[in-house]
CSV table of C-alpha atoms and ligand atoms in Angstrom, one decimal:
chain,number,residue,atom,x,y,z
A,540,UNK,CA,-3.0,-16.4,29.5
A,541,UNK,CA,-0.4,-16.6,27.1
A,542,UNK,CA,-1.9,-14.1,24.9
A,543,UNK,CA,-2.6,-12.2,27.6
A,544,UNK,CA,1.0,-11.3,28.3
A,545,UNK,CA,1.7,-11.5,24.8
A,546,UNK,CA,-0.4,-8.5,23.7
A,547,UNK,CA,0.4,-6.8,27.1
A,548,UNK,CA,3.9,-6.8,25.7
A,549,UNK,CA,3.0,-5.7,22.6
A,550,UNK,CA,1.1,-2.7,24.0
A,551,UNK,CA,3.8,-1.5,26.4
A,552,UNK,CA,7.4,-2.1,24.3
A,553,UNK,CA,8.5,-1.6,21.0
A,554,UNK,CA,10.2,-5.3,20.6
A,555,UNK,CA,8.5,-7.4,18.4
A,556,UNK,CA,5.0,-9.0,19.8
A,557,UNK,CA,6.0,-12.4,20.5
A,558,UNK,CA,4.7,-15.0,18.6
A,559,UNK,CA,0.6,-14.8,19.5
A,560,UNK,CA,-1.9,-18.0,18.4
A,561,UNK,CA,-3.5,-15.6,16.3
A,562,UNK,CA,-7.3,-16.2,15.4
A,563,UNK,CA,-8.1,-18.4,12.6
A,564,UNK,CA,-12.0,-16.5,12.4
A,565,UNK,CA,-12.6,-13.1,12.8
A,566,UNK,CA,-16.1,-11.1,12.9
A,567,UNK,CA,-16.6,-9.5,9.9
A,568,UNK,CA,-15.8,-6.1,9.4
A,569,UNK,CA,-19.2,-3.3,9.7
A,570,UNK,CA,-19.1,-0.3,7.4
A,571,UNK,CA,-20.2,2.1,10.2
A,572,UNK,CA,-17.7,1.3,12.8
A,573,UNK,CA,-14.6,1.8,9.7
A,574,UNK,CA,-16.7,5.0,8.8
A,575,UNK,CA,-16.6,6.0,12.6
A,576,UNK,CA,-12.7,5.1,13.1
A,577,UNK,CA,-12.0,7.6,9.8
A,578,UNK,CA,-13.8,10.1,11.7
A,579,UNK,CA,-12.4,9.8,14.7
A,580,UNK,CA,-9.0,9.4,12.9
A,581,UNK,CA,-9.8,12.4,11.1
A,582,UNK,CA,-10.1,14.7,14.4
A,583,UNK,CA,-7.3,13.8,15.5
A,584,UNK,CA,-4.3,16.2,15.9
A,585,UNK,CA,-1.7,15.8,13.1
A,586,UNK,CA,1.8,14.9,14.8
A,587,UNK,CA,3.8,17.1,12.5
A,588,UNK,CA,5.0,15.5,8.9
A,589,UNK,CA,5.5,12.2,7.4
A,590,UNK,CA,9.4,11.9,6.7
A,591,UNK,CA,8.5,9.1,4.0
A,592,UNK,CA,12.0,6.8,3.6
A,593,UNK,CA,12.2,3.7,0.8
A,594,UNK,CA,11.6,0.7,4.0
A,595,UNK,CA,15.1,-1.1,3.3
A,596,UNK,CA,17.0,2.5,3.9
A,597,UNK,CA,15.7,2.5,7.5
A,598,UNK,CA,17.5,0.7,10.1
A,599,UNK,CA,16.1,-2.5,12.0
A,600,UNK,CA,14.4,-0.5,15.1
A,601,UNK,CA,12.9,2.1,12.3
A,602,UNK,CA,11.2,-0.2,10.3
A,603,UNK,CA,10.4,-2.3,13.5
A,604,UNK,CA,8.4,0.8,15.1
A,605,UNK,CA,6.4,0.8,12.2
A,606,UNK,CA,5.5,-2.8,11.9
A,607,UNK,CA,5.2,-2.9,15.8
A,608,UNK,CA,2.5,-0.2,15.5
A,609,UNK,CA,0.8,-2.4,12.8
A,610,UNK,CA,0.4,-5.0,14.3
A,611,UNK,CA,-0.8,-3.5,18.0
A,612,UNK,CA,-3.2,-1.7,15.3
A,613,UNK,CA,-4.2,-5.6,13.8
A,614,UNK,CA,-4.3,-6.9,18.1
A,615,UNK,CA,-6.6,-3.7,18.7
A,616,UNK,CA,-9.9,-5.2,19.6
A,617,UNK,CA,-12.1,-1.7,20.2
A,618,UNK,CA,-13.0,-2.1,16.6
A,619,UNK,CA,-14.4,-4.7,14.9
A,620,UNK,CA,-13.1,-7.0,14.1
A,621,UNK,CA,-9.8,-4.9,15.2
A,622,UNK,CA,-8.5,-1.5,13.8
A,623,UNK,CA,-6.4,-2.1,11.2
A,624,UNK,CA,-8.8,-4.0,9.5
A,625,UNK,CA,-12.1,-2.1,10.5
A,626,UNK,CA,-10.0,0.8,8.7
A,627,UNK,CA,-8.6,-1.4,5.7
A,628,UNK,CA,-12.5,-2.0,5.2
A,629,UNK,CA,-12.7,1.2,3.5
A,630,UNK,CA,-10.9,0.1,0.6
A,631,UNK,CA,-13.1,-2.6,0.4
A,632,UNK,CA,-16.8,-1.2,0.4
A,633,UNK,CA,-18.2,-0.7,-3.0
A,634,UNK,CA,-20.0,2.3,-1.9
A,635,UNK,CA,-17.3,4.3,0.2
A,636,UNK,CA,-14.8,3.4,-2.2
A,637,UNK,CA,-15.9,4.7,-5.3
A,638,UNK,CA,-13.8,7.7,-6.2
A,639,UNK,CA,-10.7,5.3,-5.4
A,640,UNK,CA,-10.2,3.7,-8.5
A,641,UNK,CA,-10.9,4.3,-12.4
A,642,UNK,CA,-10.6,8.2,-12.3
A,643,UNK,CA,-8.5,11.1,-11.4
A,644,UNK,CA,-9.6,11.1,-7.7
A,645,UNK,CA,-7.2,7.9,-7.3
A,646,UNK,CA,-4.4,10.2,-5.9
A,647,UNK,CA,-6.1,12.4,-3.8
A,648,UNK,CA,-8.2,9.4,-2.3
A,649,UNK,CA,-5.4,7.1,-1.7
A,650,UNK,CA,-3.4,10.4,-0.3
A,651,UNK,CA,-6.4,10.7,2.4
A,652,UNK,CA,-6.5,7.0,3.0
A,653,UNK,CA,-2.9,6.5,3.8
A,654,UNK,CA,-2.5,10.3,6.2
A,655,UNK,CA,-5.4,8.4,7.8
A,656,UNK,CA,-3.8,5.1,8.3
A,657,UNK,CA,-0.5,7.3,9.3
A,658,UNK,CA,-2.4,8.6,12.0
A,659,UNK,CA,-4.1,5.5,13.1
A,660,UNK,CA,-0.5,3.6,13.7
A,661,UNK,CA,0.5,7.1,15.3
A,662,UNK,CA,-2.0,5.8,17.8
A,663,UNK,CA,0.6,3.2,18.6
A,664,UNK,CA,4.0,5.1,18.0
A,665,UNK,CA,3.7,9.2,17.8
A,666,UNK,CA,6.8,9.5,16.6
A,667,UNK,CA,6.7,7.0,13.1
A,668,UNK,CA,6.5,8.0,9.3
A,669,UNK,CA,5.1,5.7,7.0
A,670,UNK,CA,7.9,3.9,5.0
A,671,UNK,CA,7.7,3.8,1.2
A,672,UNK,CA,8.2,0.6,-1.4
A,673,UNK,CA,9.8,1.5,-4.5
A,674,UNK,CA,9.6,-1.2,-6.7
A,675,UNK,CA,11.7,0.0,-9.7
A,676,UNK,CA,14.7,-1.1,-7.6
A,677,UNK,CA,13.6,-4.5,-7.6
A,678,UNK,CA,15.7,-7.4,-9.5
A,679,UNK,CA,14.5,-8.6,-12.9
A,680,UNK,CA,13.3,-12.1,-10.9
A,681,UNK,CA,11.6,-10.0,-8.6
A,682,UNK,CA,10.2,-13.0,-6.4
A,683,UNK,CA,14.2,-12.9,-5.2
A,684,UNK,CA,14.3,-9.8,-4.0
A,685,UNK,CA,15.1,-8.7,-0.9
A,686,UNK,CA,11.9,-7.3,-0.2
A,687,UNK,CA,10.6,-10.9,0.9
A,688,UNK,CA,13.2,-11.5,3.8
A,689,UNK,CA,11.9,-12.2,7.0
A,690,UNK,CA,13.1,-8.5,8.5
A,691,UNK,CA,11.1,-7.0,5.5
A,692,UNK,CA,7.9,-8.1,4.1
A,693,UNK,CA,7.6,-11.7,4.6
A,694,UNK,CA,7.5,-13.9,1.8
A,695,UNK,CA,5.9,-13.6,-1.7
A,696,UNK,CA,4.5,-17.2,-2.1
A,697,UNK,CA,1.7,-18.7,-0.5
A,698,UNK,CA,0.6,-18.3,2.9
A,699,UNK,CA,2.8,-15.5,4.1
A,700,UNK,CA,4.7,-17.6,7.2
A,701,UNK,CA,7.5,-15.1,7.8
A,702,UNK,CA,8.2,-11.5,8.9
A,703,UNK,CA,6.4,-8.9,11.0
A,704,UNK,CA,2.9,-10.7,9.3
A,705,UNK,CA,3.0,-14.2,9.7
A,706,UNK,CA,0.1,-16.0,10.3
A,707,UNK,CA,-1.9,-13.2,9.7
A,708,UNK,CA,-5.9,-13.8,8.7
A,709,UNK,CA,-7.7,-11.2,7.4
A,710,UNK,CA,-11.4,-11.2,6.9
A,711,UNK,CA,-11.1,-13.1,3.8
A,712,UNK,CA,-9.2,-15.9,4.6
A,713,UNK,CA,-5.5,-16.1,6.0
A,714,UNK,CA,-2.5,-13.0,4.2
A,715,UNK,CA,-1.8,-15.2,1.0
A,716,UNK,CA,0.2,-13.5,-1.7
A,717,UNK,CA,1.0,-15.4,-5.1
A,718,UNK,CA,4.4,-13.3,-6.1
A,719,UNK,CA,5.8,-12.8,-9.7
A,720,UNK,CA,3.1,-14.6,-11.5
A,721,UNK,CA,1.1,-11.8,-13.3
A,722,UNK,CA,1.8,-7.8,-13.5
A,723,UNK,CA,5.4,-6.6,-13.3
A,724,UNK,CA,7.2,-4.0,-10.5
A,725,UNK,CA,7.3,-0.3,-11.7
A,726,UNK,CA,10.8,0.9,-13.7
A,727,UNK,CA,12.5,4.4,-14.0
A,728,UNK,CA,10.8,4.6,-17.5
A,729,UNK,CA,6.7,4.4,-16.3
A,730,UNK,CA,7.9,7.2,-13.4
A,731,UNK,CA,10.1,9.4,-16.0
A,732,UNK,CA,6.7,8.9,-18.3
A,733,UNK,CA,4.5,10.3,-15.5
A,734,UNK,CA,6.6,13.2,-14.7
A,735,UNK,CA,6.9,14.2,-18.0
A,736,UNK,CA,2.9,14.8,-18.1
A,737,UNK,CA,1.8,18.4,-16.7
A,738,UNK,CA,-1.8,18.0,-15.9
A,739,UNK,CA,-3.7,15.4,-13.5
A,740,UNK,CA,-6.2,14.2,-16.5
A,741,UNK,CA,-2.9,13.1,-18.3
A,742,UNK,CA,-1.4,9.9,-15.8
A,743,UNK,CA,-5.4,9.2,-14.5
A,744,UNK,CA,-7.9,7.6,-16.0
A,745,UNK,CA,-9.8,7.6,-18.2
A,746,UNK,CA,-8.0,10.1,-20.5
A,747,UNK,CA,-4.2,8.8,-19.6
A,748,UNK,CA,-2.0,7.3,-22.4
A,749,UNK,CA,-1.3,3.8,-21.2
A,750,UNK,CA,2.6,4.5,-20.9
A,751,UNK,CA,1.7,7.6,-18.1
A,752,UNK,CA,-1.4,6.0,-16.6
A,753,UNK,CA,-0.3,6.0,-13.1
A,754,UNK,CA,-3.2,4.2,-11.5
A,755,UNK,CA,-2.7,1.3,-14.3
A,756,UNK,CA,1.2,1.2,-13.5
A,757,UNK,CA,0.0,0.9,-9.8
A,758,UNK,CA,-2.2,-2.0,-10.8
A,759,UNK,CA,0.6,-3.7,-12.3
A,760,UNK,CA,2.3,-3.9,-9.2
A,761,UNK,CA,-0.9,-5.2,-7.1
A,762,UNK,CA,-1.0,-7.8,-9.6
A,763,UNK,CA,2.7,-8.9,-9.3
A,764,UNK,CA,2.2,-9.3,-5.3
A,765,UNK,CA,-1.0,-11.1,-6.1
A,766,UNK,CA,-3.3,-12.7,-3.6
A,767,UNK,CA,-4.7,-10.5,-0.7
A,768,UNK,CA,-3.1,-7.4,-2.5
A,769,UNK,CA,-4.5,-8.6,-6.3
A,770,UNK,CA,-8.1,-7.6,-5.6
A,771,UNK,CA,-9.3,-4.7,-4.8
A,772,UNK,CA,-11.4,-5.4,-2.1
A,773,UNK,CA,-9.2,-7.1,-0.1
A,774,UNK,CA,-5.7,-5.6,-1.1
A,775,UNK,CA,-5.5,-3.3,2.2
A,776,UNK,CA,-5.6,-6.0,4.5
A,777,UNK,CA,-2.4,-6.9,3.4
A,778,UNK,CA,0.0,-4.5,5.1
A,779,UNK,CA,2.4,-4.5,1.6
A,780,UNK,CA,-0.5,-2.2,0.6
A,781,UNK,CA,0.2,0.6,2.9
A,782,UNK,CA,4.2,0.9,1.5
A,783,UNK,CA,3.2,0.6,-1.9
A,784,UNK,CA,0.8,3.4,-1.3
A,785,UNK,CA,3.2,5.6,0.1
A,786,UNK,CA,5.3,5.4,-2.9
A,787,UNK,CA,2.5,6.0,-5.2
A,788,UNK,CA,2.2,9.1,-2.8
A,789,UNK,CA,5.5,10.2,-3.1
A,790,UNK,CA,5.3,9.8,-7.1
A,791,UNK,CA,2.3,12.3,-6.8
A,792,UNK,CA,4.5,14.6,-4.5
A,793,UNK,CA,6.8,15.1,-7.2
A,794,UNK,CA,4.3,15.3,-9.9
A,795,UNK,CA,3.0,18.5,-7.7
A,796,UNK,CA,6.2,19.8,-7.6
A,797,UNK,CA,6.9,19.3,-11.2
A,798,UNK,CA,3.2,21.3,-11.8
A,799,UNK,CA,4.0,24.1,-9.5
A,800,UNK,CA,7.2,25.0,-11.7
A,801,UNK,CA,5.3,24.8,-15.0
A,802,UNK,CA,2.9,27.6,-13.6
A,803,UNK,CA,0.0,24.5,-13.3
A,804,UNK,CA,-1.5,24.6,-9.6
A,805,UNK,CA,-2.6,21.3,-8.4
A,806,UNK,CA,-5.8,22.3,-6.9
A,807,UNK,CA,-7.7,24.0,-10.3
A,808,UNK,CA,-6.5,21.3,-12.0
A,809,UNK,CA,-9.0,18.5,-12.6
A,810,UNK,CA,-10.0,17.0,-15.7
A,811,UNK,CA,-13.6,17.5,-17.1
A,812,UNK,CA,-13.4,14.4,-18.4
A,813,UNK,CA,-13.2,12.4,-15.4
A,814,UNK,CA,-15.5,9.6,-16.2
A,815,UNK,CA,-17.6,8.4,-13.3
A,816,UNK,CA,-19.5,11.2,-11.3
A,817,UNK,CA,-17.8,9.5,-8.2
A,818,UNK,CA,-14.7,11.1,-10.1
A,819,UNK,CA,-16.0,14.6,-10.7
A,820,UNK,CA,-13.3,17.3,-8.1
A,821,UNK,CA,-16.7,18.3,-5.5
A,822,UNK,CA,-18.0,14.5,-5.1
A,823,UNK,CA,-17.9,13.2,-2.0
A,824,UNK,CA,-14.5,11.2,-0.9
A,825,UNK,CA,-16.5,9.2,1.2
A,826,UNK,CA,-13.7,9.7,4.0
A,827,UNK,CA,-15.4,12.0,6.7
A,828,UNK,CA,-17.2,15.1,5.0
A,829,UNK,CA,-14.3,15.6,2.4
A,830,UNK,CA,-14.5,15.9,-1.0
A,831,UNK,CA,-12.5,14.6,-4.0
A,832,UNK,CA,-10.9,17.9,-4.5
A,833,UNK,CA,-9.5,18.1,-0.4
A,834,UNK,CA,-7.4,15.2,-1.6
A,835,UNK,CA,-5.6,17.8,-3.7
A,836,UNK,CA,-5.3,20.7,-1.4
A,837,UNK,CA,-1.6,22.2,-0.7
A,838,UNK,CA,-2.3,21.1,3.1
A,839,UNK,CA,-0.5,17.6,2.3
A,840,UNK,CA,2.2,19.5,0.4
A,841,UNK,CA,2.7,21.9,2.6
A,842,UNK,CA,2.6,20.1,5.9
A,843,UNK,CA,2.4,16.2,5.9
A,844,UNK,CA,4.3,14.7,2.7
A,845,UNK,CA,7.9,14.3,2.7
A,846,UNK,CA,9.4,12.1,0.4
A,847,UNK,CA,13.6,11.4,0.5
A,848,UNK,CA,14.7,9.9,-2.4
A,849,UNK,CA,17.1,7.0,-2.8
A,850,UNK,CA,20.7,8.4,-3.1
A,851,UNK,CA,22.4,8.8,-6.5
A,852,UNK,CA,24.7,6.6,-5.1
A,853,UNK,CA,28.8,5.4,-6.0
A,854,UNK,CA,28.7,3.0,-2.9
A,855,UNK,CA,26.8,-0.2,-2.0
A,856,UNK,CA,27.4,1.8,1.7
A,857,UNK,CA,24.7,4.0,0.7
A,858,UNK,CA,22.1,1.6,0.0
A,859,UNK,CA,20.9,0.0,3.3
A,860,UNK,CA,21.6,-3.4,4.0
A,861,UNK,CA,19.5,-4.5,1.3
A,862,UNK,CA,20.1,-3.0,-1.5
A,863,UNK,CA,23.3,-2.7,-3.5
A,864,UNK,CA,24.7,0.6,-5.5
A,865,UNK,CA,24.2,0.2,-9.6
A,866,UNK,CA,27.0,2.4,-10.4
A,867,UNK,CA,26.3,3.0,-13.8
A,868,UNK,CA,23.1,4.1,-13.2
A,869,UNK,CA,23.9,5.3,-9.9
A,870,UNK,CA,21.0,3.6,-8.5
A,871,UNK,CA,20.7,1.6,-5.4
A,872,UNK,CA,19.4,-1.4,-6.5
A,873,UNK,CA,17.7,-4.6,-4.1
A,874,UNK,CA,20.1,-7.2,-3.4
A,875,UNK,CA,18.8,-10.8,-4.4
A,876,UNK,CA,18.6,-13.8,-2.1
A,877,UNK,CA,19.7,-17.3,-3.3
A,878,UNK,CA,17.5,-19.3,-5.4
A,879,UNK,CA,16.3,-22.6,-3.4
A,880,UNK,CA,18.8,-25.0,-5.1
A,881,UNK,CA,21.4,-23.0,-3.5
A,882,UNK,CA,20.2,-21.8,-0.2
A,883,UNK,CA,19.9,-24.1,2.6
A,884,UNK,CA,15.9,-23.6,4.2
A,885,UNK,CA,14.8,-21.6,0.5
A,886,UNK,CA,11.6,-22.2,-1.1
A,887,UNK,CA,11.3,-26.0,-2.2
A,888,UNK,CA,9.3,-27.3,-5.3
A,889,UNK,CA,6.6,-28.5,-2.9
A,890,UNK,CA,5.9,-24.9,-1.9
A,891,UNK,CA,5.5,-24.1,-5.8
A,892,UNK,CA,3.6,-26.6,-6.2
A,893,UNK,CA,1.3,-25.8,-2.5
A,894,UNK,CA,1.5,-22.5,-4.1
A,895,UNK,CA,-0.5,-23.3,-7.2
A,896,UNK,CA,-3.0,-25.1,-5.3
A,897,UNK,CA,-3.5,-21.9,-3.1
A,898,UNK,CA,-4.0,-20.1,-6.5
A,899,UNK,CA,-7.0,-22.0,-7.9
A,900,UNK,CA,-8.6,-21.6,-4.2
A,901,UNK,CA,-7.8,-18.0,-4.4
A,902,UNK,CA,-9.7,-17.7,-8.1
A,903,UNK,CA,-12.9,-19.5,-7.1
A,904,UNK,CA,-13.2,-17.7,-4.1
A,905,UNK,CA,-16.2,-15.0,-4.8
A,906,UNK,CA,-15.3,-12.5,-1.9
A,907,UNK,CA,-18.2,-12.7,0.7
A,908,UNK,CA,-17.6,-8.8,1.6
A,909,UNK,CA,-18.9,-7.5,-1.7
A,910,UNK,CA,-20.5,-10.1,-3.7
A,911,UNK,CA,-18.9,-9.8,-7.1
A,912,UNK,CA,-15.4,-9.8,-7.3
A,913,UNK,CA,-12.8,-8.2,-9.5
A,914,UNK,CA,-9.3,-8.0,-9.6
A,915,UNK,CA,-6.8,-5.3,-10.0
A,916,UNK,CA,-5.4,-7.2,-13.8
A,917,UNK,CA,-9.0,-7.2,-14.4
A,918,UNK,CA,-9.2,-3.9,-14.7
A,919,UNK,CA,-6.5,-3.4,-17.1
A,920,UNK,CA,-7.6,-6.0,-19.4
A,921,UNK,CA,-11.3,-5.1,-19.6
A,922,UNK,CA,-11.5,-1.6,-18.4
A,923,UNK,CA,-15.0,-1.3,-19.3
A,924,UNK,CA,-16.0,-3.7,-16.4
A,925,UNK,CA,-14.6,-1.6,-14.4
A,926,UNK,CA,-17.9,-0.2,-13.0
A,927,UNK,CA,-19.1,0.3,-9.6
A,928,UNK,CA,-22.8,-0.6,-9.2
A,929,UNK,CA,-25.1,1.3,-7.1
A,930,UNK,CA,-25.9,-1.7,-5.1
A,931,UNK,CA,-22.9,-3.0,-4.5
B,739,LIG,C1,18.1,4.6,13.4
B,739,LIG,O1,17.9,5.7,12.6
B,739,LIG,C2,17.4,6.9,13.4
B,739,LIG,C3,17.3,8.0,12.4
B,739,LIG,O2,16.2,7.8,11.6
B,739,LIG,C4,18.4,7.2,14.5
B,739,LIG,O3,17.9,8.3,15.3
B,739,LIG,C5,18.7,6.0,15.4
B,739,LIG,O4,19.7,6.3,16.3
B,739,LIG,C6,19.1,4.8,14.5
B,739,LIG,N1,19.2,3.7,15.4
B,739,LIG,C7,20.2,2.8,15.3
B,739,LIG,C8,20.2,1.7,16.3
B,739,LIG,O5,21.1,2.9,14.5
């Protein structure tokens, strides 16, 4: 009865769901009901653009429709096993996914996948923008950061326990992320390095240099988060995905821009050395009846994608209430939170220590969905194995 009223709530308000007794099994999710949901997602009328902010410069009730509208999206039954994660499925089949990573469809892909999801939580909210995460604001000690409060993404260790997706389970097993153990956040250097490249074949693989390899720097920062959002398969069921995303996105939004004033347009611009054939520009996307290349059209420029930028700022007022204002480099900067010795209630050495434990679970854990798993450090440190195979 409880969660009855609980996800009536939820449906009809936009204050936070109250706290539901969440399912600790959930069916598995079936390819052709997340193929069906992109479809339907796909017909759907676009509700103007995407006004794209960094999350910690919106205020509370603007980054609380958003997370409102993910989780009526994770309560949403009419999909199995419920929508967000019938459509975070994508991600995770080895034969839809297969122009998504390892190639120079990686942008245009992920740009489909994340309009999509746009339009899904638009479902929920017509009047949200997905927010982006820009991690080259984050402290050295990134597993400080104010990205990991309660009001933003929950925390980075273990079982994530706090914010908008506590006591989540996905598919896999229940939203784990192992923070600030492998990979590293993205800095002004890696994005200066990218926008200094003119053509697509020079940040993608396979061709890219490894200082302008966007989809590697991207990795790096999947890694970092670790857990759900460390494999590839599983990464989009934790919602950290989707803001990540968004920044990659707006990373390729300027990269466009930067093309279009150096007489390069976007669309005739694909590598022929693009590796896999699920890489070449007229291979199919795997999202609807679109192709590589759609990813890439001046639609998303044009109409959807609009990225604000973080404010060359003088004052910590400019920065949100979590981030601070660098004044030499005019940068706003995330604010850190005590270490545990300091703060009262703060992560205690028995939570490192659970942590750990979690992370040798995590390893030996061969991921049911796809047989074979790999993860996203994998990639960078063998890219040879990183193969699809036809089978799955
Ligand atoms: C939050 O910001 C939006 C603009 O994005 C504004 O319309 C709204 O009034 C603000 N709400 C509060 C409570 O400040």
């Amino acid at each position: 009865m409880r969660l009855v009223q609980c996800v009536v709530i939820a449906l009809l308000s936009l204050t936070p769901p109250c706290d539901l007794q969440l399912p600790t099994l959930m069916d598995q999710p079936q390819i052709m009901d997340s193929l069906r949901l992109a479809n339907i997602l796909m017909e759907r009328p676009v509700e103007g653009p995407s006004i794209r902010k960094e999350c910690r410069m919106l205020n509370t009730t603007d980054f609380q429709r958003i997370v409102n509208a993910i989780n009526r999206a994770k309560l949403d039954t009419r999909v199995r096993p419920n929508v967000h994660d019938a459509y975070s499925f994508l991600h995770a089949h080895p034969e839809v996914n297969r122009g998504a990573h390892g190639g120079p469809a990686f942008l245009p892909y992920h740009r489909v996948f994340i309009f999509l999801y746009e339009k899904l939580l638009r479902i929920y909210d017509r009047g949200i923008s997905l927010c982006y995460w820009d991690t080259t604001v984050e402290p050295e000690n990134m597993q400080w950061s104010s990205a990991w409060t309660p009001e933003l993404f929950g925390n980075v260790q273990g079982s994530v326990t706090t914010g908008f997706a506590r006591n989540w389970v996905t598919p896999i097993h229940t939203l784990e992320r192992f923070g600030a153990t492998q990979g590293r956040p993205m800095n002004d250097e890696d994005v200066k390095t990218i926008l200094s490249k003119n053509r697509l074949g020079e940040i993608s693989m396979p061709a890219a240099s490894v200082d302008a390899n966007v989809e590697l720097m991207h990795n790096f920062v999947h890694t970092y988060v670790g857990g759900i959002m460390g494999q590839v398969e599983t990464a989009a069921y934790d919602p950290i995905f989707w803001f990540h995303h968004t920044y990659i996105d707006c990373i390729y939004e300027q990269f466009r821009d930067k093309q279009k004033q150096n007489g390069v347009q976007p669309m005739r611009d694909w590598p022929a050395e693009h590796g896999d054939s699920a890489h070449a520009p007229f291979a199919p996307m795997r999202i609807g009846s679109l192709r590589n290349i759609d990813g890439a059209q001046e639609f998303f420029s044009k109409e959807i994608v609009r990225c604000e930028p973080l404010p060359a700022c003088t004052e910590d007022s400019q920065c949100g209430a979590y981030m601070r204002c660098n004044r030499d480099k005019r940068k706003c900067i995330a604010d850190t939170m005590k270490p545990p010795e300091q703060a009262a209630g703060g992560w205690s050495s028995v939570d490192n220590i659970l942590s750990s434990v979690w992370r040798n679970r995590l390893s030996s854990i061969n991921n049911p969905l796809t047989g074979s798993s790999f993860g996203f450090g994998s990639i960078f440190h063998q890219p040879e194995i990183f193969r699809f195979s036809n089978s799955g």
